[in-house]
Amino acid sequence: MLKILKYSFFDLMRSRWSYVYFSFYLLLSFVLLFLNNDLSKAIITLMNVIIVLVPLIGSIFGIMYYYNSREFTELLLAQPLKRSSIFLGQYLGVALSLSMSLVLGLGIPFGFYGLFKSNIIWDFALLLITGTFLTLIFSALAFSMGLNNENKIKGFGYAILLWLFMAIIYDGVFLMSLIMFEDYPLDKLSLVGIMLNPIDLSRTLILLTLDISALLGYTGAVFKQFFGTNLGLLISFAMLSVWVVVPIWRITYKSKKKDF
Amino acid sequence: MRAKLVLWVLIFMTYSGISQTIEVCSTCRITSLSQGIAMANPKDTIVVKKGTYLEHNIKIDKPLVIVGNDYPVIDGQFKGEVMTIISDGVTIDGLFIINVGTSYTEDYAAIRVKKSKNFVIQNVVLEKLFFGIYLEKSSYGKVYHNKIVGDAKEEYNSGNGIQLWYSNHIEIEHNYVVHVRDGIYLEFSDDCLIKNNVSSMNLRYGLHFMFSNNDIYKNNTFENNGAGVAVMFSKKIKMLNNIFRENWGTASYGLLLKEINDAEIIGNTFEENTIGINIEGSNRIVYKHNNFIKNGWAIKVRGATYSNHFIENNFLYNSFDLAYNSKVNDNSFDMNFWSNYTGYDLNKDGIGDVPHRPIKLFSYIVNKTPETIILLRSLFIDVIDFSEKVSPVFTPDNLVDKKPIIKRIAW
């Protein structure tokens, strides 16, 4: 598996798109820092960008790579290799190269602007961690979409639809249901609601650092326990890990059964 | 000749009467403060030397100056009130008063001033107290540079740091009040000046006004109090250059205004509060040159609030800049800086060309269904906020800042 990972990884490292992705983040954070020179404000802006953009790029890149490397996959399948290690290797190659572009693209400019001497290093670390998690989650989801659909167009469509659903539609439905059932106690429901969407989950992690004063304005005891203590942070990270593990498990499961 | 002698004697007697100094210490002729007060003539000075004095219910019934040397400890042994001033012109300086009695029927204080004028209470340290300095129907006094450290746990069995009741023309300056119920509390007290105090970590309010008019408070710091600062049922209060910080909680405000008319709120900083200013039934107030930084809600308007003017304030990175619970608006916003203003300034006059709508649809939704706060900063919410901004339906449509400033305002 490691060998396949290495091949995929270096294959992607040579590809133009990794560089584009990397330089996009590099440019974005340099511009943000150049314009206002305020690290913490730049982090807020980046957080907003990351929770939308990273899942999108993760899904598109994942599905693209899956379909593009189909011939290579078929070649590998003819060899005495475990199926799960072929697909997992490819998946990890994509996910890691994307994460690396993200971490380096954001890390270098912030490093230049004196991140290590400032006290917001924890906020920045959180930003990188959520970004990496989202990359892992959405490229895994894209891979399993690819395994499900032979048809490229369909696969692409589903991957983008999934992103659209998670990023926008889900919140709309969620908001409507909260308003509809406002007569009932909703704090548990709303917490469960965010757990079921990785984008919302990462958004919550960001809220915990940025908007804690507003969140504490709400009277629910469950909310208070969740947001007021480290419990929220721990549960969010645990759920994000579950969100990584489940699609990966699906990839291995599917790849074993699939007929090529 | 005889007449001259009598005159000299008279002069000597009056002279000694004015300047006589009585010393109180464990090895002196006079060993307790109450004994000293009993022996003193009006206008005498009593010097209390370093030591511990187990005394309570000390009554000061003549104009005296009581000075502590190296902070002598007056221990009330939790038996009741420690000092009561019932005479005009009393000065208390440099005492360390501890262990004031707690009662559920009487407000025992470390120092109570009752129906007196021209008093000065300064450099006093109070610890383990019920009420700290209690001014009752007294006026023209000064409470200066005192340190009040309480250990209040519950609201019902704790007292206030500095309390004014029907006391006018009082100056409260450079005091430090922590861990009591209300740091500074004014009830029916007019024309007072509250300056340069620090009031923090109190159970309820850092500063609390009730039915008090024409007061000024400035350059104070209120931090981490249970419910922030409350100004209620008062007129013509000036609030200048204060700092309100980190008042977090469901019923916590930087500043709570309730039934306040004709006030001025200028040059204050509201930082990281759940609600910066909560306004309810308050009219004709000017808000100018205030900084609202990283609050949950910078300003929450509850209703019956008319003719308030918000001029040249900075709204920086608040989760919500403004929340209204009705569609009616009679307040004006002019020339403020909003950090989330998205317009542009093509003619470069420093004023944005597009009016700014500070109120978001989402703040209206959160008001109705508080649980939706969890969707803050979601892309979907941004989309509906944008559509509301383009054509307001739920939020007051005349609520705009027509001249938003492009750069952060400095003054």
PDB file of C-alpha atoms in Angstrom, chain B residues 157-302:
ATOM      1  CA  ASN B 157     -26.393  36.506  51.430  1.00  0.00           C
ATOM      2  CA  SER B 158     -23.904  39.001  50.141  1.00  0.00           C
ATOM      3  CA  GLY B 159     -23.754  42.779  50.117  1.00  0.00           C
ATOM      4  CA  ASN B 160     -22.501  45.537  47.873  1.00  0.00           C
ATOM      5  CA  GLY B 161     -19.044  47.050  47.804  1.00  0.00           C
ATOM      6  CA  ILE B 162     -19.937  50.724  47.805  1.00  0.00           C
ATOM      7  CA  GLN B 163     -23.598  51.532  48.243  1.00  0.00           C
ATOM      8  CA  LEU B 164     -25.237  54.933  47.998  1.00  0.00           C
ATOM      9  CA  TRP B 165     -28.772  55.456  49.163  1.00  0.00           C
ATOM     10  CA  TYR B 166     -30.312  58.912  48.918  1.00  0.00           C
ATOM     11  CA  SER B 167     -26.810  60.367  48.847  1.00  0.00           C
ATOM     12  CA  ASN B 168     -26.006  63.256  46.558  1.00  0.00           C
ATOM     13  CA  HIS B 169     -22.835  64.987  45.378  1.00  0.00           C
ATOM     14  CA  ILE B 170     -20.516  62.102  46.215  1.00  0.00           C
ATOM     15  CA  GLU B 171     -17.185  61.514  44.515  1.00  0.00           C
ATOM     16  CA  ILE B 172     -16.126  57.909  44.176  1.00  0.00           C
ATOM     17  CA  GLU B 173     -12.643  57.713  42.804  1.00  0.00           C
ATOM     18  CA  HIS B 174      -9.804  55.213  42.358  1.00  0.00           C
ATOM     19  CA  ASN B 175     -11.488  52.373  44.203  1.00  0.00           C
ATOM     20  CA  TYR B 176     -10.904  48.731  43.533  1.00  0.00           C
ATOM     21  CA  VAL B 177     -13.882  46.469  44.199  1.00  0.00           C
ATOM     22  CA  VAL B 178     -13.903  42.734  43.605  1.00  0.00           C
ATOM     23  CA  HIS B 179     -15.947  39.657  44.591  1.00  0.00           C
ATOM     24  CA  VAL B 180     -18.951  41.351  46.146  1.00  0.00           C
ATOM     25  CA  ARG B 181     -22.565  41.389  44.939  1.00  0.00           C
ATOM     26  CA  ASP B 182     -22.732  44.791  43.236  1.00  0.00           C
ATOM     27  CA  GLY B 183     -19.425  46.581  42.990  1.00  0.00           C
ATOM     28  CA  ILE B 184     -20.885  50.076  43.229  1.00  0.00           C
ATOM     29  CA  TYR B 185     -24.584  50.599  43.750  1.00  0.00           C
ATOM     30  CA  LEU B 186     -26.466  53.888  43.563  1.00  0.00           C
ATOM     31  CA  GLU B 187     -30.063  54.250  44.556  1.00  0.00           C
ATOM     32  CA  PHE B 188     -31.806  57.645  44.583  1.00  0.00           C
ATOM     33  CA  SER B 189     -28.420  59.347  44.404  1.00  0.00           C
ATOM     34  CA  ASP B 190     -27.948  62.374  42.196  1.00  0.00           C
ATOM     35  CA  ASP B 191     -24.995  64.437  40.994  1.00  0.00           C
ATOM     36  CA  CYS B 192     -22.357  61.870  41.827  1.00  0.00           C
ATOM     37  CA  LEU B 193     -19.031  61.438  40.087  1.00  0.00           C
ATOM     38  CA  ILE B 194     -17.628  57.940  39.716  1.00  0.00           C
ATOM     39  CA  LYS B 195     -14.158  57.998  38.294  1.00  0.00           C
ATOM     40  CA  ASN B 196     -11.174  55.690  37.676  1.00  0.00           C
ATOM     41  CA  ASN B 197     -12.563  52.737  39.570  1.00  0.00           C
ATOM     42  CA  VAL B 198     -12.001  49.087  38.835  1.00  0.00           C
ATOM     43  CA  SER B 199     -14.926  46.820  39.552  1.00  0.00           C
ATOM     44  CA  SER B 200     -14.583  43.222  38.555  1.00  0.00           C
ATOM     45  CA  MET B 201     -15.514  39.612  39.284  1.00  0.00           C
ATOM     46  CA  ASN B 202     -18.606  40.689  41.169  1.00  0.00           C
ATOM     47  CA  LEU B 203     -21.563  38.356  41.475  1.00  0.00           C
ATOM     48  CA  ARG B 204     -24.101  40.657  39.926  1.00  0.00           C
ATOM     49  CA  TYR B 205     -23.291  44.090  38.531  1.00  0.00           C
ATOM     50  CA  GLY B 206     -20.023  45.947  38.428  1.00  0.00           C
ATOM     51  CA  LEU B 207     -21.952  49.201  38.698  1.00  0.00           C
ATOM     52  CA  HIS B 208     -25.656  49.510  39.303  1.00  0.00           C
ATOM     53  CA  PHE B 209     -27.813  52.626  39.043  1.00  0.00           C
ATOM     54  CA  MET B 210     -31.372  52.853  40.251  1.00  0.00           C
ATOM     55  CA  PHE B 211     -33.443  56.049  40.183  1.00  0.00           C
ATOM     56  CA  SER B 212     -30.308  58.202  40.195  1.00  0.00           C
ATOM     57  CA  ASN B 213     -30.027  61.239  37.990  1.00  0.00           C
ATOM     58  CA  ASN B 214     -27.332  63.593  36.695  1.00  0.00           C
ATOM     59  CA  ASP B 215     -24.486  61.274  37.554  1.00  0.00           C
ATOM     60  CA  ILE B 216     -21.225  60.936  35.694  1.00  0.00           C
ATOM     61  CA  TYR B 217     -19.084  57.874  35.548  1.00  0.00           C
ATOM     62  CA  LYS B 218     -15.885  57.857  33.597  1.00  0.00           C
ATOM     63  CA  ASN B 219     -12.588  56.015  33.077  1.00  0.00           C
ATOM     64  CA  ASN B 220     -13.792  53.004  35.018  1.00  0.00           C
ATOM     65  CA  THR B 221     -13.065  49.403  34.176  1.00  0.00           C
ATOM     66  CA  PHE B 222     -15.788  46.788  34.565  1.00  0.00           C
ATOM     67  CA  GLU B 223     -14.579  43.320  33.891  1.00  0.00           C
ATOM     68  CA  ASN B 224     -15.862  39.808  34.257  1.00  0.00           C
ATOM     69  CA  ASN B 225     -18.904  40.671  36.349  1.00  0.00           C
ATOM     70  CA  GLY B 226     -21.877  38.342  36.636  1.00  0.00           C
ATOM     71  CA  ALA B 227     -24.162  40.610  34.661  1.00  0.00           C
ATOM     72  CA  GLY B 228     -22.034  43.586  33.670  1.00  0.00           C
ATOM     73  CA  VAL B 229     -23.186  47.125  34.406  1.00  0.00           C
ATOM     74  CA  ALA B 230     -26.828  48.080  34.825  1.00  0.00           C
ATOM     75  CA  VAL B 231     -28.170  51.580  34.522  1.00  0.00           C
ATOM     76  CA  MET B 232     -31.869  51.622  35.232  1.00  0.00           C
ATOM     77  CA  PHE B 233     -34.641  54.167  35.687  1.00  0.00           C
ATOM     78  CA  SER B 234     -32.291  57.123  35.639  1.00  0.00           C
ATOM     79  CA  LYS B 235     -32.003  60.365  33.735  1.00  0.00           C
ATOM     80  CA  LYS B 236     -29.147  62.401  32.344  1.00  0.00           C
ATOM     81  CA  ILE B 237     -26.337  60.031  33.135  1.00  0.00           C
ATOM     82  CA  LYS B 238     -22.991  60.577  31.452  1.00  0.00           C
ATOM     83  CA  MET B 239     -20.973  57.448  30.742  1.00  0.00           C
ATOM     84  CA  LEU B 240     -17.551  58.394  29.458  1.00  0.00           C
ATOM     85  CA  ASN B 241     -14.425  56.445  28.524  1.00  0.00           C
ATOM     86  CA  ASN B 242     -15.229  53.320  30.498  1.00  0.00           C
ATOM     87  CA  ILE B 243     -14.100  49.832  29.621  1.00  0.00           C
ATOM     88  CA  PHE B 244     -16.595  46.971  29.740  1.00  0.00           C
ATOM     89  CA  ARG B 245     -14.954  43.608  29.216  1.00  0.00           C
ATOM     90  CA  GLU B 246     -15.658  39.894  29.218  1.00  0.00           C
ATOM     91  CA  ASN B 247     -19.084  39.840  30.750  1.00  0.00           C
ATOM     92  CA  TRP B 248     -20.137  36.429  29.535  1.00  0.00           C
ATOM     93  CA  GLY B 249     -23.339  34.559  30.142  1.00  0.00           C
ATOM     94  CA  THR B 250     -26.937  34.181  29.141  1.00  0.00           C
ATOM     95  CA  ALA B 251     -28.116  37.253  31.036  1.00  0.00           C
ATOM     96  CA  SER B 252     -24.880  39.138  30.880  1.00  0.00           C
ATOM     97  CA  TYR B 253     -24.282  42.523  29.351  1.00  0.00           C
ATOM     98  CA  GLY B 254     -21.469  44.956  29.030  1.00  0.00           C
ATOM     99  CA  LEU B 255     -24.039  47.635  29.743  1.00  0.00           C
ATOM    100  CA  LEU B 256     -27.731  47.240  30.425  1.00  0.00           C
ATOM    101  CA  LEU B 257     -29.876  50.313  29.828  1.00  0.00           C
ATOM    102  CA  LYS B 258     -33.404  50.169  31.114  1.00  0.00           C
ATOM    103  CA  GLU B 259     -35.652  53.212  31.202  1.00  0.00           C
ATOM    104  CA  ILE B 260     -32.781  55.615  30.686  1.00  0.00           C
ATOM    105  CA  ASN B 261     -33.463  58.996  29.184  1.00  0.00           C
ATOM    106  CA  ASP B 262     -31.201  61.741  27.872  1.00  0.00           C
ATOM    107  CA  ALA B 263     -27.945  59.978  28.584  1.00  0.00           C
ATOM    108  CA  GLU B 264     -24.587  60.324  26.888  1.00  0.00           C
ATOM    109  CA  ILE B 265     -22.457  57.278  26.187  1.00  0.00           C
ATOM    110  CA  ILE B 266     -19.165  58.481  24.787  1.00  0.00           C
ATOM    111  CA  GLY B 267     -15.731  56.994  24.308  1.00  0.00           C
ATOM    112  CA  ASN B 268     -16.394  53.621  25.919  1.00  0.00           C
ATOM    113  CA  THR B 269     -14.913  50.308  24.910  1.00  0.00           C
ATOM    114  CA  PHE B 270     -17.052  47.183  24.906  1.00  0.00           C
ATOM    115  CA  GLU B 271     -14.935  44.121  24.372  1.00  0.00           C
ATOM    116  CA  GLU B 272     -15.851  40.443  24.275  1.00  0.00           C
ATOM    117  CA  ASN B 273     -19.174  40.683  26.058  1.00  0.00           C
ATOM    118  CA  THR B 274     -22.080  38.422  25.232  1.00  0.00           C
ATOM    119  CA  ILE B 275     -24.117  41.576  24.677  1.00  0.00           C
ATOM    120  CA  GLY B 276     -22.301  44.897  24.421  1.00  0.00           C
ATOM    121  CA  ILE B 277     -25.253  47.183  25.188  1.00  0.00           C
ATOM    122  CA  ASN B 278     -28.736  45.924  25.881  1.00  0.00           C
ATOM    123  CA  ILE B 279     -31.220  48.758  25.396  1.00  0.00           C
ATOM    124  CA  GLU B 280     -34.736  48.646  26.685  1.00  0.00           C
ATOM    125  CA  GLY B 281     -37.165  51.538  26.926  1.00  0.00           C
ATOM    126  CA  SER B 282     -34.448  54.162  26.672  1.00  0.00           C
ATOM    127  CA  ASN B 283     -34.844  57.398  24.796  1.00  0.00           C
ATOM    128  CA  ARG B 284     -32.790  60.295  23.483  1.00  0.00           C
ATOM    129  CA  ILE B 285     -29.392  58.778  24.103  1.00  0.00           C
ATOM    130  CA  VAL B 286     -26.256  59.746  22.222  1.00  0.00           C
ATOM    131  CA  TYR B 287     -23.725  56.995  21.530  1.00  0.00           C
ATOM    132  CA  LYS B 288     -20.532  58.451  20.207  1.00  0.00           C
ATOM    133  CA  HIS B 289     -16.946  57.297  19.742  1.00  0.00           C
ATOM    134  CA  ASN B 290     -17.469  53.914  21.314  1.00  0.00           C
ATOM    135  CA  ASN B 291     -15.567  50.803  20.330  1.00  0.00           C
ATOM    136  CA  PHE B 292     -17.498  47.552  20.088  1.00  0.00           C
ATOM    137  CA  ILE B 293     -14.959  44.763  19.704  1.00  0.00           C
ATOM    138  CA  LYS B 294     -15.644  41.041  19.364  1.00  0.00           C
ATOM    139  CA  ASN B 295     -18.924  41.008  21.240  1.00  0.00           C
ATOM    140  CA  GLY B 296     -21.597  38.398  20.640  1.00  0.00           C
ATOM    141  CA  TRP B 297     -24.100  41.177  20.033  1.00  0.00           C
ATOM    142  CA  ALA B 298     -22.680  44.691  19.970  1.00  0.00           C
ATOM    143  CA  ILE B 299     -26.101  46.271  20.518  1.00  0.00           C
ATOM    144  CA  LYS B 300     -29.381  44.583  21.260  1.00  0.00           C
ATOM    145  CA  VAL B 301     -32.451  46.774  21.073  1.00  0.00           C
ATOM    146  CA  ARG B 302     -35.444  45.328  22.874  1.00  0.00           C
TER     147      ARG B 302
END
